[in-house]
Amino acid sequence: MQVSSVSSPAPNLDAQLAVALDALLAEQSVTRAAARLRTSPAAMSRTLARLRRVLQDPLLVRAGQAMVPTPRAEELRDEAAAVVRRLEALLTPSGGIDPAAMRRTFTVQAADLVGAALTPGLLGLARRRAPGVSLRVLAEEWEAGPALREGRIDLEIGAIDHVDPETRVEELVTLRMAAGVRAGHSLAGGTLTAAGLAAAEHVAVSRRGRFTGPLDTALASHGLSRKVGAVLPGHLAAMALAAVGDVVCLVPTALPGEPPSPLSDAAHAMGLRLLDIPLPLPPVTIGMTWHPRHTADGGHQWLRAAVRQVLRPSRPE
């Protein structure tokens, strides 16, 4: 016959008992332990009685006017103190993190231009303050919500036009679009007009392969239209084409009076001239979004602060 074993129920775990045991063994006095834990001597006496039942040992015994620990209590003293320290660490709000001690890889999803603008600054901050941090930049997906929810990425950074209800979003900077052309382009030498912009050949940027966008709407309001010779999925490729050909690309740049944006650095590095567009185009807001489980994480707080510092430059004093 097979006899099934029935496990006995686990004893009730009470963190307060561990705290009381630590106080009693450290003070070796019911009265002093009660004062330490801000309770009454009567309540502490009842707790001592409960500890004696649980541990099946008297723990503290009377020796004249004092109480002395039993051998079992002596064995438990250091362990009880260590348990209480671990409980305090577990239940104490995080006081932040030492960036110099971090050993983490953060994964960011961003468009090519945002990644190119963000990475040098983030790496520079990491080298100076958090040398154990590495950065992985992934290309944009149609929807970042599932990747954030599943922990495949830490941050999505860019023009956030899709937000899941649970995600956190923070706007970083608002930019405007300028027309980028090579130095030898016919438009580079003078003031840009709507008619001149419409007459030039353009390269458009669209992940969905669209030939039209806000610029076409603005031109249409003046009875104008443009020719788009190519549609590319990223701004860097469009800038590279404009740098060697007679095409116009759109480049995000700072609003008037604002500090220069690192999102224009790639265009300047390629030698592009940035021309003000004489049409009312909607501004572009760059933000970051993350899953709320990362909100209080010290490492993630450092990452978000670093992104703010890189993409939201302060005005020079």
mmCIF file of C-alpha atoms in Angstrom:
data_model
loop_
_atom_site.group_PDB
_atom_site.id
_atom_site.type_symbol
_atom_site.label_atom_id
_atom_site.label_comp_id
_atom_site.label_asym_id
_atom_site.label_seq_id
_atom_site.Cartn_x
_atom_site.Cartn_y
_atom_site.Cartn_z
ATOM 1 C CA MET A 1 0.000 0.000 0.000
ATOM 2 C CA GLN A 2 1.319 3.458 -0.899
ATOM 3 C CA VAL A 3 1.100 5.975 1.898
ATOM 4 C CA SER A 4 0.827 9.566 0.785
ATOM 5 C CA SER A 5 2.754 12.077 2.788
ATOM 6 C CA VAL A 6 1.019 15.230 3.933
ATOM 7 C CA SER A 7 3.320 18.147 4.526
ATOM 8 C CA SER A 8 2.716 20.096 7.676
ATOM 9 C CA PRO A 9 1.641 23.712 7.218
ATOM 10 C CA ALA A 10 4.447 26.244 7.306
ATOM 11 C CA PRO A 11 4.576 28.308 10.471
ATOM 12 C CA ASN A 12 3.277 31.841 10.284
ATOM 13 C CA LEU A 13 6.141 34.166 9.389
ATOM 14 C CA ASP A 14 6.115 37.383 11.389
ATOM 15 C CA ALA A 15 8.822 39.950 10.679
ATOM 16 C CA GLN A 16 7.948 41.752 13.906
ATOM 17 C CA LEU A 17 9.027 38.684 15.871
ATOM 18 C CA ALA A 18 12.479 38.891 14.295
ATOM 19 C CA VAL A 19 12.691 42.589 15.157
ATOM 20 C CA ALA A 20 11.608 41.891 18.746
ATOM 21 C CA LEU A 21 14.072 39.015 19.091
ATOM 22 C CA ASP A 22 16.911 41.265 17.904
ATOM 23 C CA ALA A 23 15.958 43.974 20.417
ATOM 24 C CA LEU A 24 15.608 41.534 23.321
ATOM 25 C CA LEU A 25 18.931 39.817 22.659
ATOM 26 C CA ALA A 26 20.728 43.123 22.139
ATOM 27 C CA GLU A 27 19.283 44.819 25.238
ATOM 28 C CA GLN A 28 18.909 41.706 27.457
ATOM 29 C CA SER A 29 16.058 43.568 29.142
ATOM 30 C CA VAL A 30 12.335 43.568 28.480
ATOM 31 C CA THR A 31 12.052 47.193 29.569
ATOM 32 C CA ARG A 32 14.898 48.474 27.409
ATOM 33 C CA ALA A 33 13.763 46.406 24.413
ATOM 34 C CA ALA A 34 10.264 47.873 24.815
ATOM 35 C CA ALA A 35 11.692 51.394 24.855
ATOM 36 C CA ARG A 36 13.809 50.653 21.778
ATOM 37 C CA LEU A 37 10.751 49.493 19.829
ATOM 38 C CA ARG A 38 8.445 52.162 21.290
ATOM 39 C CA THR A 39 6.059 49.686 22.899
ATOM 40 C CA SER A 40 5.045 48.866 26.465
ATOM 41 C CA PRO A 41 6.936 46.461 28.757
ATOM 42 C CA ALA A 42 3.750 44.385 29.061
ATOM 43 C CA ALA A 43 3.508 44.001 25.280
ATOM 44 C CA MET A 44 7.191 43.107 25.076
ATOM 45 C CA SER A 45 6.735 40.493 27.822
ATOM 46 C CA ARG A 46 3.956 38.888 25.797
ATOM 47 C CA THR A 47 6.197 38.913 22.705
ATOM 48 C CA LEU A 48 9.013 37.259 24.685
ATOM 49 C CA ALA A 49 6.580 34.549 25.804
ATOM 50 C CA ARG A 50 5.575 33.978 22.181
ATOM 51 C CA LEU A 51 9.214 33.761 21.095
ATOM 52 C CA ARG A 52 9.885 31.200 23.821
ATOM 53 C CA ARG A 53 7.013 29.051 22.490
ATOM 54 C CA VAL A 54 8.097 29.366 18.873
ATOM 55 C CA LEU A 55 11.786 28.654 19.539
ATOM 56 C CA GLN A 56 11.157 26.233 22.435
ATOM 57 C CA ASP A 57 13.837 27.942 24.495
ATOM 58 C CA PRO A 58 13.621 30.431 27.420
ATOM 59 C CA LEU A 59 16.056 32.774 25.588
ATOM 60 C CA LEU A 60 16.475 35.147 28.533
ATOM 61 C CA VAL A 61 16.518 33.958 32.150
ATOM 62 C CA ARG A 62 16.668 35.827 35.416
ATOM 63 C CA ALA A 63 20.097 36.089 37.109
ATOM 64 C CA GLY A 64 19.732 38.289 40.164
ATOM 65 C CA GLN A 65 18.570 41.735 39.011
ATOM 66 C CA ALA A 66 19.501 41.087 35.401
ATOM 67 C CA MET A 67 18.516 38.751 32.582
ATOM 68 C CA VAL A 68 21.105 36.658 30.776
ATOM 69 C CA PRO A 69 20.844 34.871 27.417
ATOM 70 C CA THR A 70 20.709 31.113 27.101
ATOM 71 C CA PRO A 71 23.207 29.312 24.854
ATOM 72 C CA ARG A 72 20.512 29.145 22.161
ATOM 73 C CA ALA A 73 19.996 32.910 22.444
ATOM 74 C CA GLU A 74 23.730 33.473 22.095
ATOM 75 C CA GLU A 75 23.675 31.449 18.865
ATOM 76 C CA LEU A 76 20.783 33.503 17.524
ATOM 77 C CA ARG A 77 22.043 36.994 18.428
ATOM 78 C CA ASP A 78 24.137 37.744 15.338
ATOM 79 C CA GLU A 79 21.723 36.007 12.975
ATOM 80 C CA ALA A 80 18.753 37.961 14.355
ATOM 81 C CA ALA A 81 20.647 41.233 13.914
ATOM 82 C CA ALA A 82 21.561 40.327 10.319
ATOM 83 C CA VAL A 83 17.952 39.400 9.491
ATOM 84 C CA VAL A 84 16.707 42.741 10.811
ATOM 85 C CA ARG A 85 19.318 44.629 8.767
ATOM 86 C CA ARG A 86 18.204 42.782 5.647
ATOM 87 C CA LEU A 87 14.553 43.542 6.415
ATOM 88 C CA GLU A 88 15.368 47.212 6.844
ATOM 89 C CA ALA A 89 17.224 47.266 3.525
ATOM 90 C CA LEU A 90 14.356 45.417 1.822
ATOM 91 C CA LEU A 91 11.660 47.759 3.109
ATOM 92 C CA THR A 92 13.547 51.062 2.878
ATOM 93 C CA PRO A 93 12.867 53.224 -0.189
ATOM 94 C CA SER A 94 15.771 53.309 -2.596
ATOM 95 C CA GLY A 95 18.097 56.213 -2.009
ATOM 96 C CA GLY A 96 19.272 56.169 -5.626
ATOM 97 C CA ILE A 97 22.204 54.412 -7.197
ATOM 98 C CA ASP A 98 25.907 55.085 -7.518
ATOM 99 C CA PRO A 99 26.435 55.502 -11.287
ATOM 100 C CA ALA A 100 30.101 54.580 -10.948
ATOM 101 C CA ALA A 101 29.108 51.176 -9.539
ATOM 102 C CA MET A 102 26.458 50.371 -12.182
ATOM 103 C CA ARG A 103 26.996 47.433 -14.506
ATOM 104 C CA ARG A 104 24.072 47.591 -16.934
ATOM 105 C CA THR A 105 23.201 47.596 -20.600
ATOM 106 C CA PHE A 106 20.324 49.892 -21.522
ATOM 107 C CA THR A 107 18.316 49.303 -24.689
ATOM 108 C CA VAL A 108 16.814 52.299 -26.468
ATOM 109 C CA GLN A 109 14.533 52.302 -29.486
ATOM 110 C CA ALA A 110 14.930 55.370 -31.688
ATOM 111 C CA ALA A 111 14.928 56.618 -35.257
ATOM 112 C CA ASP A 112 18.339 56.752 -36.934
ATOM 113 C CA LEU A 113 18.718 60.510 -36.497
ATOM 114 C CA VAL A 114 17.716 60.420 -32.815
ATOM 115 C CA GLY A 115 20.110 57.555 -32.185
ATOM 116 C CA ALA A 116 22.940 59.404 -33.926
ATOM 117 C CA ALA A 117 22.242 62.548 -31.888
ATOM 118 C CA LEU A 118 21.830 60.722 -28.596
ATOM 119 C CA THR A 119 24.632 58.157 -28.617
ATOM 120 C CA PRO A 120 27.722 60.426 -28.506
ATOM 121 C CA GLY A 121 26.367 62.413 -25.578
ATOM 122 C CA LEU A 122 25.206 59.361 -23.657
ATOM 123 C CA LEU A 123 28.506 57.568 -24.168
ATOM 124 C CA GLY A 124 30.374 60.661 -23.038
ATOM 125 C CA LEU A 125 28.320 60.850 -19.836
ATOM 126 C CA ALA A 126 28.781 57.129 -19.241
ATOM 127 C CA ARG A 127 32.571 57.337 -19.656
ATOM 128 C CA ARG A 128 32.781 60.153 -17.115
ATOM 129 C CA ARG A 129 30.207 59.008 -14.559
ATOM 130 C CA ALA A 130 29.078 55.435 -15.234
ATOM 131 C CA PRO A 131 31.825 53.484 -17.002
ATOM 132 C CA GLY A 132 30.014 50.174 -16.459
ATOM 133 C CA VAL A 133 27.050 51.270 -18.612
ATOM 134 C CA SER A 134 26.623 50.105 -22.205
ATOM 135 C CA LEU A 135 24.052 51.300 -24.727
ATOM 136 C CA ARG A 136 22.124 49.285 -27.319
ATOM 137 C CA VAL A 137 20.121 51.317 -29.867
ATOM 138 C CA LEU A 138 17.446 49.492 -31.860
ATOM 139 C CA ALA A 139 15.612 50.693 -34.955
ATOM 140 C CA GLU A 140 12.054 51.932 -34.651
ATOM 141 C CA GLU A 141 9.149 49.509 -34.689
ATOM 142 C CA TRP A 142 5.607 50.348 -35.676
ATOM 143 C CA GLU A 143 4.526 50.099 -32.044
ATOM 144 C CA ALA A 144 6.923 50.178 -29.098
ATOM 145 C CA GLY A 145 4.293 49.409 -26.436
ATOM 146 C CA PRO A 146 4.741 45.623 -26.454
ATOM 147 C CA ALA A 147 8.547 45.950 -26.385
ATOM 148 C CA LEU A 148 8.343 48.270 -23.372
ATOM 149 C CA ARG A 149 5.823 46.021 -21.650
ATOM 150 C CA GLU A 150 7.863 42.884 -22.246
ATOM 151 C CA GLY A 151 11.121 44.516 -21.142
ATOM 152 C CA ARG A 152 12.826 44.200 -24.536
ATOM 153 C CA ILE A 153 13.586 47.941 -24.513
ATOM 154 C CA ASP A 154 14.079 50.438 -21.686
ATOM 155 C CA LEU A 155 13.115 53.622 -23.505
ATOM 156 C CA GLU A 156 11.519 54.681 -26.754
ATOM 157 C CA ILE A 157 12.753 58.092 -27.867
ATOM 158 C CA GLY A 158 11.421 60.105 -30.777
ATOM 159 C CA ALA A 159 8.188 61.619 -32.026
ATOM 160 C CA ILE A 160 5.829 59.641 -29.776
ATOM 161 C CA ASP A 161 2.596 59.259 -31.740
ATOM 162 C CA HIS A 162 1.360 56.021 -30.160
ATOM 163 C CA VAL A 163 1.042 55.545 -26.412
ATOM 164 C CA ASP A 164 -0.291 52.577 -24.470
ATOM 165 C CA PRO A 165 -2.396 53.564 -21.451
ATOM 166 C CA GLU A 166 0.125 52.270 -18.910
ATOM 167 C CA THR A 167 3.269 53.810 -20.366
ATOM 168 C CA ARG A 168 4.858 56.992 -19.029
ATOM 169 C CA VAL A 169 5.659 59.777 -21.497
ATOM 170 C CA GLU A 170 7.872 62.828 -21.049
ATOM 171 C CA GLU A 171 8.334 65.525 -23.669
ATOM 172 C CA LEU A 172 11.980 66.495 -24.119
ATOM 173 C CA VAL A 173 12.255 69.169 -26.799
ATOM 174 C CA THR A 174 10.182 70.823 -29.515
ATOM 175 C CA LEU A 175 11.856 71.451 -32.868
ATOM 176 C CA ARG A 176 11.010 72.899 -36.260
ATOM 177 C CA MET A 177 11.819 71.620 -39.737
ATOM 178 C CA ALA A 178 14.382 73.350 -41.936
ATOM 179 C CA ALA A 179 15.323 72.667 -45.538
ATOM 180 C CA GLY A 180 18.718 70.999 -45.881
ATOM 181 C CA VAL A 181 20.737 71.431 -49.090
ATOM 182 C CA ARG A 182 24.410 71.013 -50.078
ATOM 183 C CA ALA A 183 26.578 74.112 -50.300
ATOM 184 C CA GLY A 184 26.500 74.114 -54.118
ATOM 185 C CA HIS A 185 22.713 73.820 -54.410
ATOM 186 C CA SER A 186 20.932 76.605 -56.290
ATOM 187 C CA LEU A 187 18.857 77.390 -53.171
ATOM 188 C CA ALA A 188 21.865 77.718 -50.859
ATOM 189 C CA GLY A 189 22.822 81.251 -51.897
ATOM 190 C CA GLY A 190 19.718 83.277 -51.063
ATOM 191 C CA THR A 191 16.518 83.563 -49.090
ATOM 192 C CA LEU A 192 14.255 80.570 -49.545
ATOM 193 C CA THR A 193 10.796 81.214 -50.986
ATOM 194 C CA ALA A 194 7.785 78.918 -51.145
ATOM 195 C CA ALA A 195 7.963 78.911 -54.959
ATOM 196 C CA GLY A 196 11.676 78.108 -54.949
ATOM 197 C CA LEU A 197 11.151 75.296 -52.452
ATOM 198 C CA ALA A 198 8.359 73.821 -54.593
ATOM 199 C CA ALA A 199 10.455 73.993 -57.757
ATOM 200 C CA ALA A 200 13.329 71.955 -56.252
ATOM 201 C CA GLU A 201 13.520 68.178 -56.205
ATOM 202 C CA HIS A 202 13.008 66.620 -52.777
ATOM 203 C CA VAL A 203 13.834 63.463 -50.879
ATOM 204 C CA ALA A 204 11.161 62.499 -48.368
ATOM 205 C CA VAL A 205 11.480 60.465 -45.171
ATOM 206 C CA SER A 206 8.771 57.986 -44.266
ATOM 207 C CA ARG A 207 8.861 54.602 -42.567
ATOM 208 C CA ARG A 208 5.632 53.794 -44.411
ATOM 209 C CA GLY A 209 6.935 54.882 -47.828
ATOM 210 C CA ARG A 210 4.646 57.910 -48.136
ATOM 211 C CA PHE A 211 5.498 60.584 -50.695
ATOM 212 C CA THR A 212 3.494 63.349 -49.025
ATOM 213 C CA GLY A 213 3.501 64.996 -45.615
ATOM 214 C CA PRO A 214 2.917 68.303 -43.806
ATOM 215 C CA LEU A 215 5.140 70.223 -46.243
ATOM 216 C CA ASP A 216 2.877 69.212 -49.141
ATOM 217 C CA THR A 217 -0.170 70.450 -47.223
ATOM 218 C CA ALA A 218 1.520 73.801 -46.575
ATOM 219 C CA LEU A 219 2.557 74.152 -50.218
ATOM 220 C CA ALA A 220 -0.920 73.229 -51.419
ATOM 221 C CA SER A 221 -2.391 76.120 -49.411
ATOM 222 C CA HIS A 222 -0.346 78.398 -51.690
ATOM 223 C CA GLY A 223 -1.357 76.524 -54.836
ATOM 224 C CA LEU A 224 2.042 74.843 -55.062
ATOM 225 C CA SER A 225 3.272 71.257 -55.188
ATOM 226 C CA ARG A 226 6.731 69.669 -55.099
ATOM 227 C CA LYS A 227 8.424 66.774 -56.823
ATOM 228 C CA VAL A 228 9.649 63.989 -54.539
ATOM 229 C CA GLY A 229 12.304 61.975 -56.334
ATOM 230 C CA ALA A 230 12.839 59.406 -53.596
ATOM 231 C CA VAL A 231 11.363 58.260 -50.310
ATOM 232 C CA LEU A 232 13.786 56.898 -47.714
ATOM 233 C CA PRO A 233 13.051 55.306 -44.328
ATOM 234 C CA GLY A 234 15.465 57.466 -42.286
ATOM 235 C CA HIS A 235 16.718 61.024 -42.017
ATOM 236 C CA LEU A 236 20.403 60.107 -42.110
ATOM 237 C CA ALA A 237 20.043 58.465 -45.515
ATOM 238 C CA ALA A 238 18.089 61.472 -46.807
ATOM 239 C CA MET A 239 20.772 63.864 -45.540
ATOM 240 C CA ALA A 240 23.505 61.770 -47.139
ATOM 241 C CA LEU A 241 21.671 61.968 -50.470
ATOM 242 C CA ALA A 242 21.188 65.730 -50.130
ATOM 243 C CA ALA A 243 24.873 66.164 -49.293
ATOM 244 C CA VAL A 244 25.928 64.807 -52.689
ATOM 245 C CA GLY A 245 22.946 65.616 -54.914
ATOM 246 C CA ASP A 246 20.660 68.459 -55.921
ATOM 247 C CA VAL A 247 17.794 67.438 -53.659
ATOM 248 C CA VAL A 248 16.234 69.050 -50.602
ATOM 249 C CA CYS A 249 15.745 67.141 -47.365
ATOM 250 C CA LEU A 250 14.019 68.172 -44.151
ATOM 251 C CA VAL A 251 16.154 68.528 -41.026
ATOM 252 C CA PRO A 252 14.842 69.049 -37.479
ATOM 253 C CA THR A 253 16.465 72.063 -35.842
ATOM 254 C CA ALA A 254 15.994 74.230 -32.766
ATOM 255 C CA LEU A 255 13.257 76.821 -32.509
ATOM 256 C CA PRO A 256 14.383 80.460 -32.771
ATOM 257 C CA GLY A 257 16.030 81.595 -29.555
ATOM 258 C CA GLU A 258 16.605 78.047 -28.296
ATOM 259 C CA PRO A 259 20.017 76.354 -27.873
ATOM 260 C CA PRO A 260 21.233 74.331 -30.875
ATOM 261 C CA SER A 261 19.801 70.828 -31.005
ATOM 262 C CA PRO A 262 22.054 67.776 -31.337
ATOM 263 C CA LEU A 263 19.531 66.470 -33.873
ATOM 264 C CA SER A 264 21.048 68.959 -36.342
ATOM 265 C CA ASP A 265 24.636 67.819 -35.738
ATOM 266 C CA ALA A 266 24.587 65.157 -38.456
ATOM 267 C CA ALA A 267 23.392 67.676 -41.057
ATOM 268 C CA HIS A 268 26.160 70.122 -40.133
ATOM 269 C CA ALA A 269 28.741 67.318 -40.198
ATOM 270 C CA MET A 270 27.659 66.478 -43.765
ATOM 271 C CA GLY A 271 28.100 70.107 -44.823
ATOM 272 C CA LEU A 272 24.388 70.825 -45.352
ATOM 273 C CA ARG A 273 23.072 74.376 -45.291
ATOM 274 C CA LEU A 274 19.883 74.699 -43.222
ATOM 275 C CA LEU A 275 17.355 77.166 -44.667
ATOM 276 C CA ASP A 276 14.302 78.568 -42.927
ATOM 277 C CA ILE A 277 11.100 77.337 -44.569
ATOM 278 C CA PRO A 278 8.721 80.277 -45.207
ATOM 279 C CA LEU A 279 5.636 78.175 -44.531
ATOM 280 C CA PRO A 280 3.764 77.287 -41.328
ATOM 281 C CA LEU A 281 4.784 73.700 -40.569
ATOM 282 C CA PRO A 282 3.714 71.849 -37.433
ATOM 283 C CA PRO A 283 6.469 71.606 -34.813
ATOM 284 C CA VAL A 284 8.069 68.257 -34.013
ATOM 285 C CA THR A 285 8.091 67.189 -30.374
ATOM 286 C CA ILE A 286 10.693 64.643 -29.301
ATOM 287 C CA GLY A 287 9.848 62.671 -26.173
ATOM 288 C CA MET A 288 10.698 59.505 -24.320
ATOM 289 C CA THR A 289 8.383 56.808 -23.039
ATOM 290 C CA TRP A 290 8.953 53.929 -20.634
ATOM 291 C CA HIS A 291 7.056 51.274 -18.706
ATOM 292 C CA PRO A 292 6.011 52.310 -15.167
ATOM 293 C CA ARG A 293 7.873 49.385 -13.573
ATOM 294 C CA HIS A 294 11.077 51.317 -14.334
ATOM 295 C CA THR A 295 9.927 54.643 -12.874
ATOM 296 C CA ALA A 296 11.510 54.180 -9.422
ATOM 297 C CA ASP A 297 14.532 52.144 -10.577
ATOM 298 C CA GLY A 298 17.740 54.035 -9.778
ATOM 299 C CA GLY A 299 19.576 52.947 -12.913
ATOM 300 C CA HIS A 300 16.655 53.872 -15.130
ATOM 301 C CA GLN A 301 16.388 57.248 -13.396
ATOM 302 C CA TRP A 302 20.043 57.856 -14.279
ATOM 303 C CA LEU A 303 19.352 56.900 -17.907
ATOM 304 C CA ARG A 304 16.378 59.254 -18.206
ATOM 305 C CA ALA A 305 18.332 62.102 -16.611
ATOM 306 C CA ALA A 306 21.192 61.489 -19.053
ATOM 307 C CA VAL A 307 18.805 61.539 -22.035
ATOM 308 C CA ARG A 308 17.360 64.848 -20.803
ATOM 309 C CA GLN A 309 20.837 66.317 -20.486
ATOM 310 C CA VAL A 310 21.804 65.281 -24.028
ATOM 311 C CA LEU A 311 18.608 66.127 -25.915
ATOM 312 C CA ARG A 312 17.538 69.158 -23.880
ATOM 313 C CA PRO A 313 20.669 71.363 -23.902
ATOM 314 C CA SER A 314 20.682 74.327 -21.536
ATOM 315 C CA ARG A 315 21.145 77.842 -22.770
ATOM 316 C CA PRO A 316 24.725 79.082 -22.531
ATOM 317 C CA GLU A 317 25.274 81.524 -19.683
#
